[in-house]
Coordinates of C-alpha atoms and ligand atoms in Angstrom, one line a residue:
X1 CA 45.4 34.1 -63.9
X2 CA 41.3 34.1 -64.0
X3 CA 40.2 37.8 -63.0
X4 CA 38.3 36.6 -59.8
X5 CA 34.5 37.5 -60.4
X6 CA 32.5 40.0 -58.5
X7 CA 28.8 39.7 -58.0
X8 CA 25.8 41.3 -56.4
X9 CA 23.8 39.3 -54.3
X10 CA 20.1 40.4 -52.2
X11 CA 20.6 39.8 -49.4
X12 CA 16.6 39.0 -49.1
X13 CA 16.2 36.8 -52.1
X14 CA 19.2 35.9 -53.3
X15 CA 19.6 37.1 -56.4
X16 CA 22.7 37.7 -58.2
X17 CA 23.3 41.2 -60.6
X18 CA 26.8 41.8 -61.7
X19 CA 26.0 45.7 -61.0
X20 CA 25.0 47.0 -58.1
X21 CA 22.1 49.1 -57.6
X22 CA 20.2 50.3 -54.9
X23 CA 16.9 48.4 -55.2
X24 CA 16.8 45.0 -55.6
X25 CA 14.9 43.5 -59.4
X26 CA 13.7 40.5 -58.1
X27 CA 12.0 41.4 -54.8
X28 CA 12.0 45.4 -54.7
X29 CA 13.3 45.6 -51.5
X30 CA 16.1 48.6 -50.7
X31 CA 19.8 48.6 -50.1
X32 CA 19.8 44.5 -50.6
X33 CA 23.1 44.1 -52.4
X34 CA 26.2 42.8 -50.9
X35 CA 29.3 42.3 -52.9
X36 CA 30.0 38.5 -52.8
X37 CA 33.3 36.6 -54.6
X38 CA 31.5 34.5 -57.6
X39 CA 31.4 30.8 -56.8
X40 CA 33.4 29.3 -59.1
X41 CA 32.2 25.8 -58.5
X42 CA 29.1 26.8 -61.1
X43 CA 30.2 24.3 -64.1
X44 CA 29.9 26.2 -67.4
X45 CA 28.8 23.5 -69.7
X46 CA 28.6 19.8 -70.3
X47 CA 31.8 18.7 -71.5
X48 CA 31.5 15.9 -74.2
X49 CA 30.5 12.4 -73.2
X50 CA 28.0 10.5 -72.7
X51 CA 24.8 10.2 -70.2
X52 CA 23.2 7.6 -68.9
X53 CA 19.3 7.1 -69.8
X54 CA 17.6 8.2 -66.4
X55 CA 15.4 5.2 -64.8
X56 CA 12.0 5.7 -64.2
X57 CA 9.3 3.8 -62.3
X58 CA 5.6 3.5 -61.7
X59 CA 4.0 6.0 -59.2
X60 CA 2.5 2.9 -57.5
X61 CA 5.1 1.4 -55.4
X62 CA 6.1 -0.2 -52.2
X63 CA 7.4 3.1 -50.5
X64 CA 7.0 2.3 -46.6
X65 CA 5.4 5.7 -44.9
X66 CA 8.3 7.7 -43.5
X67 CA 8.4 6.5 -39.7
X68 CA 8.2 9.5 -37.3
X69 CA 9.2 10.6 -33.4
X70 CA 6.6 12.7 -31.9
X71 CA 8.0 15.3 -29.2
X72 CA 5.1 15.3 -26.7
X73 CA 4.2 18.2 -27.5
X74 CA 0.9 17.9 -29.5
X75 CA 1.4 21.4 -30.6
X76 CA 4.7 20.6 -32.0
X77 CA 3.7 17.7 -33.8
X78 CA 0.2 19.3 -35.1
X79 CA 2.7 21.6 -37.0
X80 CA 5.2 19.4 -38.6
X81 CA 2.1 17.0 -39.2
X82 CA 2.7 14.2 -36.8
X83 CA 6.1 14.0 -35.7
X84 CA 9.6 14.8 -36.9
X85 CA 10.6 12.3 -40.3
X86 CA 14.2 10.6 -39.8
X87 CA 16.4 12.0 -42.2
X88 CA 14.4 15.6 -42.7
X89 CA 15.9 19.0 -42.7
X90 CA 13.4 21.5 -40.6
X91 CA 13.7 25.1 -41.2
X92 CA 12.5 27.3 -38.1
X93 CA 12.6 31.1 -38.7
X94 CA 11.4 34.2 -36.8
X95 CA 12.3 37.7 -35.6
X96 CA 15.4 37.5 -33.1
X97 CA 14.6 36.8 -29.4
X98 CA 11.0 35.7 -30.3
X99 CA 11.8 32.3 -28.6
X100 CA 13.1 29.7 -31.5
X101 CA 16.3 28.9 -29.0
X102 CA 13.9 27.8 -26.6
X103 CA 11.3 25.8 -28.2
X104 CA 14.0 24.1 -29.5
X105 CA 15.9 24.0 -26.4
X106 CA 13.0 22.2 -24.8
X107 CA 12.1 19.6 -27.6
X108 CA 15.4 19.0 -27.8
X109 CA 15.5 17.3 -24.0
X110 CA 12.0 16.0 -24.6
X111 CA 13.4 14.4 -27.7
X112 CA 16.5 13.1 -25.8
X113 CA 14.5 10.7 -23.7
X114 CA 14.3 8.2 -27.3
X115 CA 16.8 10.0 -29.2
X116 CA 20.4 11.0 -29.3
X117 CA 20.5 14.9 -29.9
X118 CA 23.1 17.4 -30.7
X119 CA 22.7 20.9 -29.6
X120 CA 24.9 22.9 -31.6
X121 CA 24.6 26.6 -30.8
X122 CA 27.1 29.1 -32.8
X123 CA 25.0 32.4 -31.0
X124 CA 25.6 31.9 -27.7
X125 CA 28.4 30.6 -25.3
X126 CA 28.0 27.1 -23.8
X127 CA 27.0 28.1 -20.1
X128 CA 24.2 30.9 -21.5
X129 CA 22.3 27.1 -23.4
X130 CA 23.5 25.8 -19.4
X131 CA 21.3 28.5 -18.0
X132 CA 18.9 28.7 -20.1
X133 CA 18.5 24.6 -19.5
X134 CA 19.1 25.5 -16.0
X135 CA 16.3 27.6 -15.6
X136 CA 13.8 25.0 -17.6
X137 CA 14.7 22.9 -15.5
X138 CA 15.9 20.5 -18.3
X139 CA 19.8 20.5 -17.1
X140 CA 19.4 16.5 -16.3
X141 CA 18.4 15.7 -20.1
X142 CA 21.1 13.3 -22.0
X143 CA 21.6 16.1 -24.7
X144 CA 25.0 16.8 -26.2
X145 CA 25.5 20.6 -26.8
X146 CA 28.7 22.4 -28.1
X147 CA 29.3 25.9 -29.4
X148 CA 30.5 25.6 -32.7
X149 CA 30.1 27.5 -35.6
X150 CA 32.7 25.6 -38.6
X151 CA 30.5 23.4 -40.9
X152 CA 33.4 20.7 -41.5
X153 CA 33.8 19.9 -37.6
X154 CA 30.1 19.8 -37.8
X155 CA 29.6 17.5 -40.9
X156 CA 32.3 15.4 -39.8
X157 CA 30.4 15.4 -36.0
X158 CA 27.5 14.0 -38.1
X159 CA 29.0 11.5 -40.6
X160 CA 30.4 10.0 -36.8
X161 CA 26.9 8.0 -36.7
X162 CA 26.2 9.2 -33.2
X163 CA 23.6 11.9 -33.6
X164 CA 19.5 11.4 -34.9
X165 CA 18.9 14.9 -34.3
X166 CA 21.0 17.6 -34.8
X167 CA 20.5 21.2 -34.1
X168 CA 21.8 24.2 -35.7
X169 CA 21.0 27.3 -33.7
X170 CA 21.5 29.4 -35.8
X171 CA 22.3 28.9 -39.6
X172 CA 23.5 32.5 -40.3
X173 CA 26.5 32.1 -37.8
X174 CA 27.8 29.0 -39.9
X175 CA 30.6 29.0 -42.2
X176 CA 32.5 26.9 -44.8
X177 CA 36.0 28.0 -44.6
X178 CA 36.7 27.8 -48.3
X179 CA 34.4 30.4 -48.9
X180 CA 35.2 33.6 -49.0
X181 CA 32.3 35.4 -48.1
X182 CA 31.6 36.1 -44.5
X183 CA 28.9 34.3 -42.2
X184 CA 25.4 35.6 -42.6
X185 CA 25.7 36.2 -46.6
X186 CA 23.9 34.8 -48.9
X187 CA 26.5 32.2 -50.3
X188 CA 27.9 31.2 -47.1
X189 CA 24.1 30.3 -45.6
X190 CA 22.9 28.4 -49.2
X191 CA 26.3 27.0 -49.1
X192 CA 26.4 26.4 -45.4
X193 CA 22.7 24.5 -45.4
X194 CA 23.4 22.3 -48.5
X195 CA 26.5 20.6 -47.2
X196 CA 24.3 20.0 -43.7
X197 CA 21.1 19.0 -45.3
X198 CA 23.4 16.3 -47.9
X199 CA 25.0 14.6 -44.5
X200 CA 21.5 14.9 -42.9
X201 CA 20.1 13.1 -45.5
X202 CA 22.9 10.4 -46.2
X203 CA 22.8 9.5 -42.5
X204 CA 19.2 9.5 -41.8
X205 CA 19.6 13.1 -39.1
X206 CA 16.5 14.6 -38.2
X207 CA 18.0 18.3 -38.6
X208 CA 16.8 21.6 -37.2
X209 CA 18.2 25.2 -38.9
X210 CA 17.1 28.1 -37.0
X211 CA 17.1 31.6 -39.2
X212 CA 16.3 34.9 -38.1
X213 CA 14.1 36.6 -40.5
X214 CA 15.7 40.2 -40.3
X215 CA 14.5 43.2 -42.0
X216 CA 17.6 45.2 -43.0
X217 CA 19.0 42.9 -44.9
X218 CA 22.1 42.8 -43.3
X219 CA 22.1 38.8 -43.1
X220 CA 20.3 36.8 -45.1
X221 CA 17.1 35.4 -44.2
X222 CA 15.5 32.0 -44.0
X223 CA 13.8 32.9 -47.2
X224 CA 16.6 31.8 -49.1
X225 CA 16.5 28.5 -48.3
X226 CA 13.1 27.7 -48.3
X227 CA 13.3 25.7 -51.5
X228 CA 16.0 23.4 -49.9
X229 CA 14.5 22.1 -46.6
X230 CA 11.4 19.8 -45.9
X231 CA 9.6 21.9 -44.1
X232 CA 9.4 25.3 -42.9
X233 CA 7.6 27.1 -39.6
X234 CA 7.8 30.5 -38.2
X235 CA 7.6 31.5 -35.0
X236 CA 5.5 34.2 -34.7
X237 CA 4.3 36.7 -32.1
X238 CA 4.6 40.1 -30.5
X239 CA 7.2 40.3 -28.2
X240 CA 4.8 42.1 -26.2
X241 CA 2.1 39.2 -26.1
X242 CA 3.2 36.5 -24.4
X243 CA 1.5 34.4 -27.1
X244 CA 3.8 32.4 -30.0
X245 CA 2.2 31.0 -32.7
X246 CA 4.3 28.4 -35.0
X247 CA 3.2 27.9 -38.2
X248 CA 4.0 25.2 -40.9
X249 CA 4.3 27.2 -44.6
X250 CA 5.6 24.3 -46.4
X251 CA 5.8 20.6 -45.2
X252 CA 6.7 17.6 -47.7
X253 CA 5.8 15.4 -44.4
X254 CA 2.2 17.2 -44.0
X255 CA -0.3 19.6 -44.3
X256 CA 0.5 23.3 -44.1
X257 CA -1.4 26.3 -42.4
X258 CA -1.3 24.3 -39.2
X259 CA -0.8 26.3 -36.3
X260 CA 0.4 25.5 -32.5
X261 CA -0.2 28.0 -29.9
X262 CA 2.3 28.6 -27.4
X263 CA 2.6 31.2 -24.5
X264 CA 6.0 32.2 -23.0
X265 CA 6.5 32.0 -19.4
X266 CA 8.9 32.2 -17.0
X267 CA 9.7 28.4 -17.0
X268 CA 10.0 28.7 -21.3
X269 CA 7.0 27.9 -23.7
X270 CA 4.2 26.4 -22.6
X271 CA 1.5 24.2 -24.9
X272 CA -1.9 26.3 -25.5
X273 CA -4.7 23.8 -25.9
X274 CA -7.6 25.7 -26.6
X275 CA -6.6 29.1 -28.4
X276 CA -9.9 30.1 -29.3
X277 CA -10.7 30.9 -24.8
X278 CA -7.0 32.2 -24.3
X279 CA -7.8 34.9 -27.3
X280 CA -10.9 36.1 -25.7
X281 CA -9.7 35.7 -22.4
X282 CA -9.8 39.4 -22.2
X283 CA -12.4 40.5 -24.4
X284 CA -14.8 43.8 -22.9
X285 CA -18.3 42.8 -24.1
X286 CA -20.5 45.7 -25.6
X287 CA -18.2 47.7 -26.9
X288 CA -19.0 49.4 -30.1
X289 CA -16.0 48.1 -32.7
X290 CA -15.8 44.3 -31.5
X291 CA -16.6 41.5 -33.3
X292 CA -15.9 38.2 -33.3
X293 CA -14.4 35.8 -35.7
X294 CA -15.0 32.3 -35.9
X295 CA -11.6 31.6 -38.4
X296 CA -10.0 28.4 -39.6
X297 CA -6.6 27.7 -38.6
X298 CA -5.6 24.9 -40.9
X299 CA -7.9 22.0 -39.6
X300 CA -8.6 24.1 -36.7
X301 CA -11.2 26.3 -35.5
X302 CA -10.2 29.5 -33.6
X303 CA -11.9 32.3 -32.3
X304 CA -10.6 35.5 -32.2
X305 CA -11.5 39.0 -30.8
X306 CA -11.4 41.9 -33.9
X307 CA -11.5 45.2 -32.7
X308 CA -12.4 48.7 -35.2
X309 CA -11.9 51.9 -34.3
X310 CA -13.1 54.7 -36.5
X311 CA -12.4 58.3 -35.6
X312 CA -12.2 61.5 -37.2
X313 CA -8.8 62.6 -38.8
X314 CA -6.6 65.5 -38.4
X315 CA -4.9 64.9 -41.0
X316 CA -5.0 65.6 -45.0
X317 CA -4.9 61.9 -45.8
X318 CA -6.9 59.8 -43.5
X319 CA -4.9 57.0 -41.8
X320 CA -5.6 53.2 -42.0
X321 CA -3.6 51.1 -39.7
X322 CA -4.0 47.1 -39.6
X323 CA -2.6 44.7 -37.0
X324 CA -2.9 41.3 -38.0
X325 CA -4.4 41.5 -40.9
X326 CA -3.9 42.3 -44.7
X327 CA -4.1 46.2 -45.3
X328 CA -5.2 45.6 -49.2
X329 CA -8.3 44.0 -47.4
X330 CA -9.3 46.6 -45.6
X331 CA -9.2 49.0 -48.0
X332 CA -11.3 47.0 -50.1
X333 CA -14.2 46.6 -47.5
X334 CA -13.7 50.4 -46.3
X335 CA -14.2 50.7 -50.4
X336 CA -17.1 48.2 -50.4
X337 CA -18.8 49.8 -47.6
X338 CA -18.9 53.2 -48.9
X339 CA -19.5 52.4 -52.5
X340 CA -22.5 49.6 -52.2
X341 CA -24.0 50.5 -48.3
X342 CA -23.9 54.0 -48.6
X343 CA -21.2 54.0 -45.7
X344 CA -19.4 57.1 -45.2
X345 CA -16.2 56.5 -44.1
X346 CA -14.4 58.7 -46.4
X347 CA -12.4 61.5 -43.6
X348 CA -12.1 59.6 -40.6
X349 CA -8.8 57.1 -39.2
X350 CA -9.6 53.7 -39.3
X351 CA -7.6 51.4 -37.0
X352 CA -7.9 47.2 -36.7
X353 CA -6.1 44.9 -34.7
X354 CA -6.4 41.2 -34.5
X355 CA -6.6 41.1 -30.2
X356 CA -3.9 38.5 -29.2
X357 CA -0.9 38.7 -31.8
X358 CA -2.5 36.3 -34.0
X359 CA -2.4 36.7 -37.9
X360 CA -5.3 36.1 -39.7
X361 CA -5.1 35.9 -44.0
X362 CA -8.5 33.4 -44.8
X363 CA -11.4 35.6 -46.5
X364 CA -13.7 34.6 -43.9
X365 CA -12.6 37.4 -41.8
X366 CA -13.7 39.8 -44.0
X367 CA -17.3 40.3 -42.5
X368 CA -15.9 40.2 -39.1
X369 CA -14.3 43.1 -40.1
X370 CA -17.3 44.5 -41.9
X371 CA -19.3 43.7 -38.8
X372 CA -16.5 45.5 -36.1
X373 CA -16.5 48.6 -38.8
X374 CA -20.0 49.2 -38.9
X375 CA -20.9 48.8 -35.7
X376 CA -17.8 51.2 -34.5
X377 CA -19.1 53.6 -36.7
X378 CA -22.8 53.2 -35.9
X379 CA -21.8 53.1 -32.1
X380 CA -23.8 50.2 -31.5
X381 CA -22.2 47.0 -29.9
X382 CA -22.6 43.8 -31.6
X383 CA -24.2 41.5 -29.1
X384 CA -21.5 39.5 -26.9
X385 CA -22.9 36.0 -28.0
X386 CA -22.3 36.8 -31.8
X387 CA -19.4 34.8 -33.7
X388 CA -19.5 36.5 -37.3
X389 CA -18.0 34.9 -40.7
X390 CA -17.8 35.0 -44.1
X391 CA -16.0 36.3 -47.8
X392 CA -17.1 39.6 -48.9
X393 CA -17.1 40.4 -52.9
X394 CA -16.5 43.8 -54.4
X395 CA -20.8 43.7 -55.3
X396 CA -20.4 43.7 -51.2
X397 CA -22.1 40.1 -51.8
X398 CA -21.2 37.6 -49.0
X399 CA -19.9 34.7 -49.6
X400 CA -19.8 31.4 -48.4
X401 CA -16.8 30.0 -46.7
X402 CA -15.5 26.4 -45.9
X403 CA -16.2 24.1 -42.8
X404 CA -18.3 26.2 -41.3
X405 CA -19.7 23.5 -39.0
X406 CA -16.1 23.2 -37.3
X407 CA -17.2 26.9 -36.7
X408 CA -20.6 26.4 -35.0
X409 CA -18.9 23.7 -33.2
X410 CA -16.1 25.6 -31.2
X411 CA -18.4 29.0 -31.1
X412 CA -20.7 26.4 -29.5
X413 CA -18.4 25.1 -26.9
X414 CA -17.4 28.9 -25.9
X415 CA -21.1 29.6 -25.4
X416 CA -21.8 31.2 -28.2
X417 CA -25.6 30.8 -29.6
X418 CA -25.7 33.5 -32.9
X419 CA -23.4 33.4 -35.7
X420 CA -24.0 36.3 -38.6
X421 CA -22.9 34.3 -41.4
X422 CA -23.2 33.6 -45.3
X423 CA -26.4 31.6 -46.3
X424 CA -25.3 28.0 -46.7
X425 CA -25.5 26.2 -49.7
X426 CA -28.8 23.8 -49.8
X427 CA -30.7 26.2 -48.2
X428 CA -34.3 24.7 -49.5
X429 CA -33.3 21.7 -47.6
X430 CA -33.0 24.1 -44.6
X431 CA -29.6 24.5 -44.8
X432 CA -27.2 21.9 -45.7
X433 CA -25.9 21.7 -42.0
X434 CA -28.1 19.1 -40.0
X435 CA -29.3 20.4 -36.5
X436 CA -26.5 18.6 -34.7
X437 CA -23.5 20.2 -36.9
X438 CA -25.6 23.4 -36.2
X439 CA -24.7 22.9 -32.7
X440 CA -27.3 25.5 -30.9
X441 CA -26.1 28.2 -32.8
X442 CA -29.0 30.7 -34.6
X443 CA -27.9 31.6 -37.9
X444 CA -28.6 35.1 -39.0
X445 CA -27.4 34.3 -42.7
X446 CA -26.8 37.6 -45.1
X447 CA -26.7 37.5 -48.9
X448 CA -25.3 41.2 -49.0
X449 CA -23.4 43.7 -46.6
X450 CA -26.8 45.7 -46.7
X451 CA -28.3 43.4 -44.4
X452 CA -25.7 43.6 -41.9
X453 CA -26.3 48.0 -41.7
X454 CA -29.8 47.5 -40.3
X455 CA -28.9 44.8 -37.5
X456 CA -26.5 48.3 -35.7
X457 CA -28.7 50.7 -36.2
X458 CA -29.5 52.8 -32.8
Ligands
TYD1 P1 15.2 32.9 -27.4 O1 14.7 31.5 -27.4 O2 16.6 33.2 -27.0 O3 14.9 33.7 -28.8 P2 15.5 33.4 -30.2 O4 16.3 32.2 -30.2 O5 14.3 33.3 -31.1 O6 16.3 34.6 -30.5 O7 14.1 33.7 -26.5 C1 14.5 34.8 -25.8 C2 13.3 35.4 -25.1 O8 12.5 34.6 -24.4 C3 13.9 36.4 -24.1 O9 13.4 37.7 -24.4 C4 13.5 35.9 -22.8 C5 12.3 35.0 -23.1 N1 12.2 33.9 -22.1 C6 11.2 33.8 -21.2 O10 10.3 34.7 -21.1 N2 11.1 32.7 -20.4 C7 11.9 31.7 -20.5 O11 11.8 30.7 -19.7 C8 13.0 31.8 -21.4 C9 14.0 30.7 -21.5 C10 13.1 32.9 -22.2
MG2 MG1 18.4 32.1 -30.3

């Protein structure tokens, strides 16, 4: 008889070691590996015979564009690029109780109205979906939901021809019973998604995973099918902000770095139509520390608030704690401004938060940040009808960023008139932005960070 195989597999990234060890080679992360029975379904070799040569054709063809539903909700359809493609697997992923059931939940019954849907929780019981709709207010929506967590009642649910969309809430309760591994491993999700995705495909099924990104490791994540779906969005947010931001970070139907903007309320998510006012809905003008950022959010312009505060430490090692933001960054413009302004920063805490829950990672924050950091530490506020962007170089050059007159334009429609900003390129032909693109804003343009320093000086 074969001596059954035993394998270690992270539980983050999904890779395999025949030992185990207590951090994982492939990702680094701690306490990863879970003993899972080797698949033997992994064929060893080619056995003799002979292939067929593959066919190819021309990359000009007749391919029809993929037809697509939209959900009526334009911030929905912003992310997954303009509608949901028949026949697409959608990964959705995010920390548990962030609010994936219910966006779903509710595009679901939207959907319903031109489609026939599915609603296949394996998380919670029937009558808690029942509430839930209940309390939307969606209760009367044609959608078929069962609890159900076996992935052959499911495929053979979806080989019936009855469904177009089909929802999985959530993939890590899912399991193929001739597996031997238990739901939530590695195997049994990749295994568990593949045999969905093949029917989805074969019958044309819009499908929807859900995947809760977890940080113990305990189940796998969402990461380890990233490479199998269409498209993937996380749901995003503090669960102490009622704000939810869903982002697209791959999409073979559309762009990706798009963002919707949702806020959770007591009748479910509701559509944010103009970000940029909702994140400075609660901004205190002329306080020393605030700046803010005119960013891009895919194709996009949002303003956000950033906030700096700089105060003197107790401790041996000074902290630095970012949220929203990349920490690596910060370090390198606290570097930047001590080395090339003459900054001293050196023994004091440094704290920045992103106001609102919203992640920013484009360069163009970086002299927002520059901006909230010296004017914390100078005291000074930087004046409330300032919008400040740009890329900041180790020389502690600034740099020029893109579409900055989708920038102008939405500081323009908040009532913004100043921008400190990078000098634009054709400046001789003052400035390659025409007056109108300009949009009433006066540009205080800066080559170097040392030109910012005299602007909050008391
Ligand atoms: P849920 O969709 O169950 O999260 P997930 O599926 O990502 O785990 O969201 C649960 C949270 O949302 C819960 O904390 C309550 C909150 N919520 C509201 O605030 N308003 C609502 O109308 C609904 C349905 C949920
Ligand atoms: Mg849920």
């Amino acid at each position: 008889m074969a001596k059954t195989q035993r394998q270690y597999v992270c539980q983050s990234c999904g890779s395999v070691s025949p030992k185990w060890s207590g951090k994982c080679d492939g990702c680094n992360e701690w306490n990863t590996y879970v003993e899972e029975v080797a698949n033997d379904t992994v064929p060893k070799g080619l056995s003799r015979g002979k292939g067929r040569m593959v066919e190819f054709v021309d990359l000009a063809g007749t391919s029809e564009k993929p037809p697509r539903t939209n959900t009526d909700f334009s911030e929905f359809d912003r992310v997954t690029g303009g509608g949901l493609v028949a026949g697409s697997a959608i990964l959705i992923g995010g920390d548990p109780g962030i609010g994936k059931s219910t966006i779903l939940l509710q595009v679901t019954c939207q959907l319903s109205k031109k489609l026939r849907c599915a609603y296949i929780s394996g998380e919670e019981a029937v009558d808690q979906v029942r509430l839930r709709a209940a309390r939307l207010g969606l209760d009367k929506s044609p959608v078929d939901l069962a609890s159900a967590t076996n992935i052959r009642d499911i495929i053979t649910t979806m080989e019936s021809g009855q469904y177009d969309l089909v929802i999985i809430d959530s993939i890590q309760t899912m399991y193929l019973d001739n597996l031997d591994s238990a739901p939530g491993t590695v195997s049994q999700v990749r295994a568990s998604a593949a045999e969905l995705i093949r029917v989805a495909k074969k019958r044309g099924i819009t499908l929807f995973l859900v995947g809760h990104v977890t940080k113990e490791g305990q189940i796998a994540g969402p990461r380890v099918l990233e490479h199998m779906v269409d498209t993937v969005l996380y749901f995003e947010g503090d669960r102490g902000h009622q704000f939810r931001i869903l982002r697209a970070v791959k999409n073979r139907f559309g762009p990706t770095d798009e963002i919707g903007v949702f806020e959770m309320q007591d009748k479910g998510l509701v559509e944010v139509l103009n970000p940029s006012e909702m994140f400075l809905a609660q901004r205190q003008k002329d306080i020393a520390g605030s700046a803010v950022l005119a960013a891009m959010e895919g194709t996009r312009p949002v303003l956000v608030e950033i906030q700096a505060l700089v105060s003197p430490s107790s401790l041996g090692t000074p902290r630095r704690a970012v949220i929203g933001w990349d920490n690596n960054r910060l370090s390198m413009i606290l570097a930047v401004l001590e080395a090339r302004c003459g900054l001293q920063i050196g023994m004091n805490d440094v704290y920045l938060n992103v106001a609102g829950g919203l992640r920013i990672s484009e360069p163009a924050a970086d002299l927002a940040v520059a901006v909230a950091l010296i004017s914390a530490l100078s005291g000074v506020a930087v004046p409330a009808d300032t919008v400040v962007f740009g890329e900041i170089g180790l020389s502690g050059e600034v740099r020029n960023v893109s579409q900055a007159q989708a920038r102008f334009k939405e500081a323009s429609k908040l009532g913004f008139s100043r921008a400190i900003m990078p000098e634009l390129p054709n400046k001789g032909k003052k400035s390659g932005i025409s007056g109108a693109d300009q949009a009433n804003i006066k540009l205080m343009d800066v080559k170097h960070l040392n030109e910012v320093i005299p602007l909050f000086s008391e």
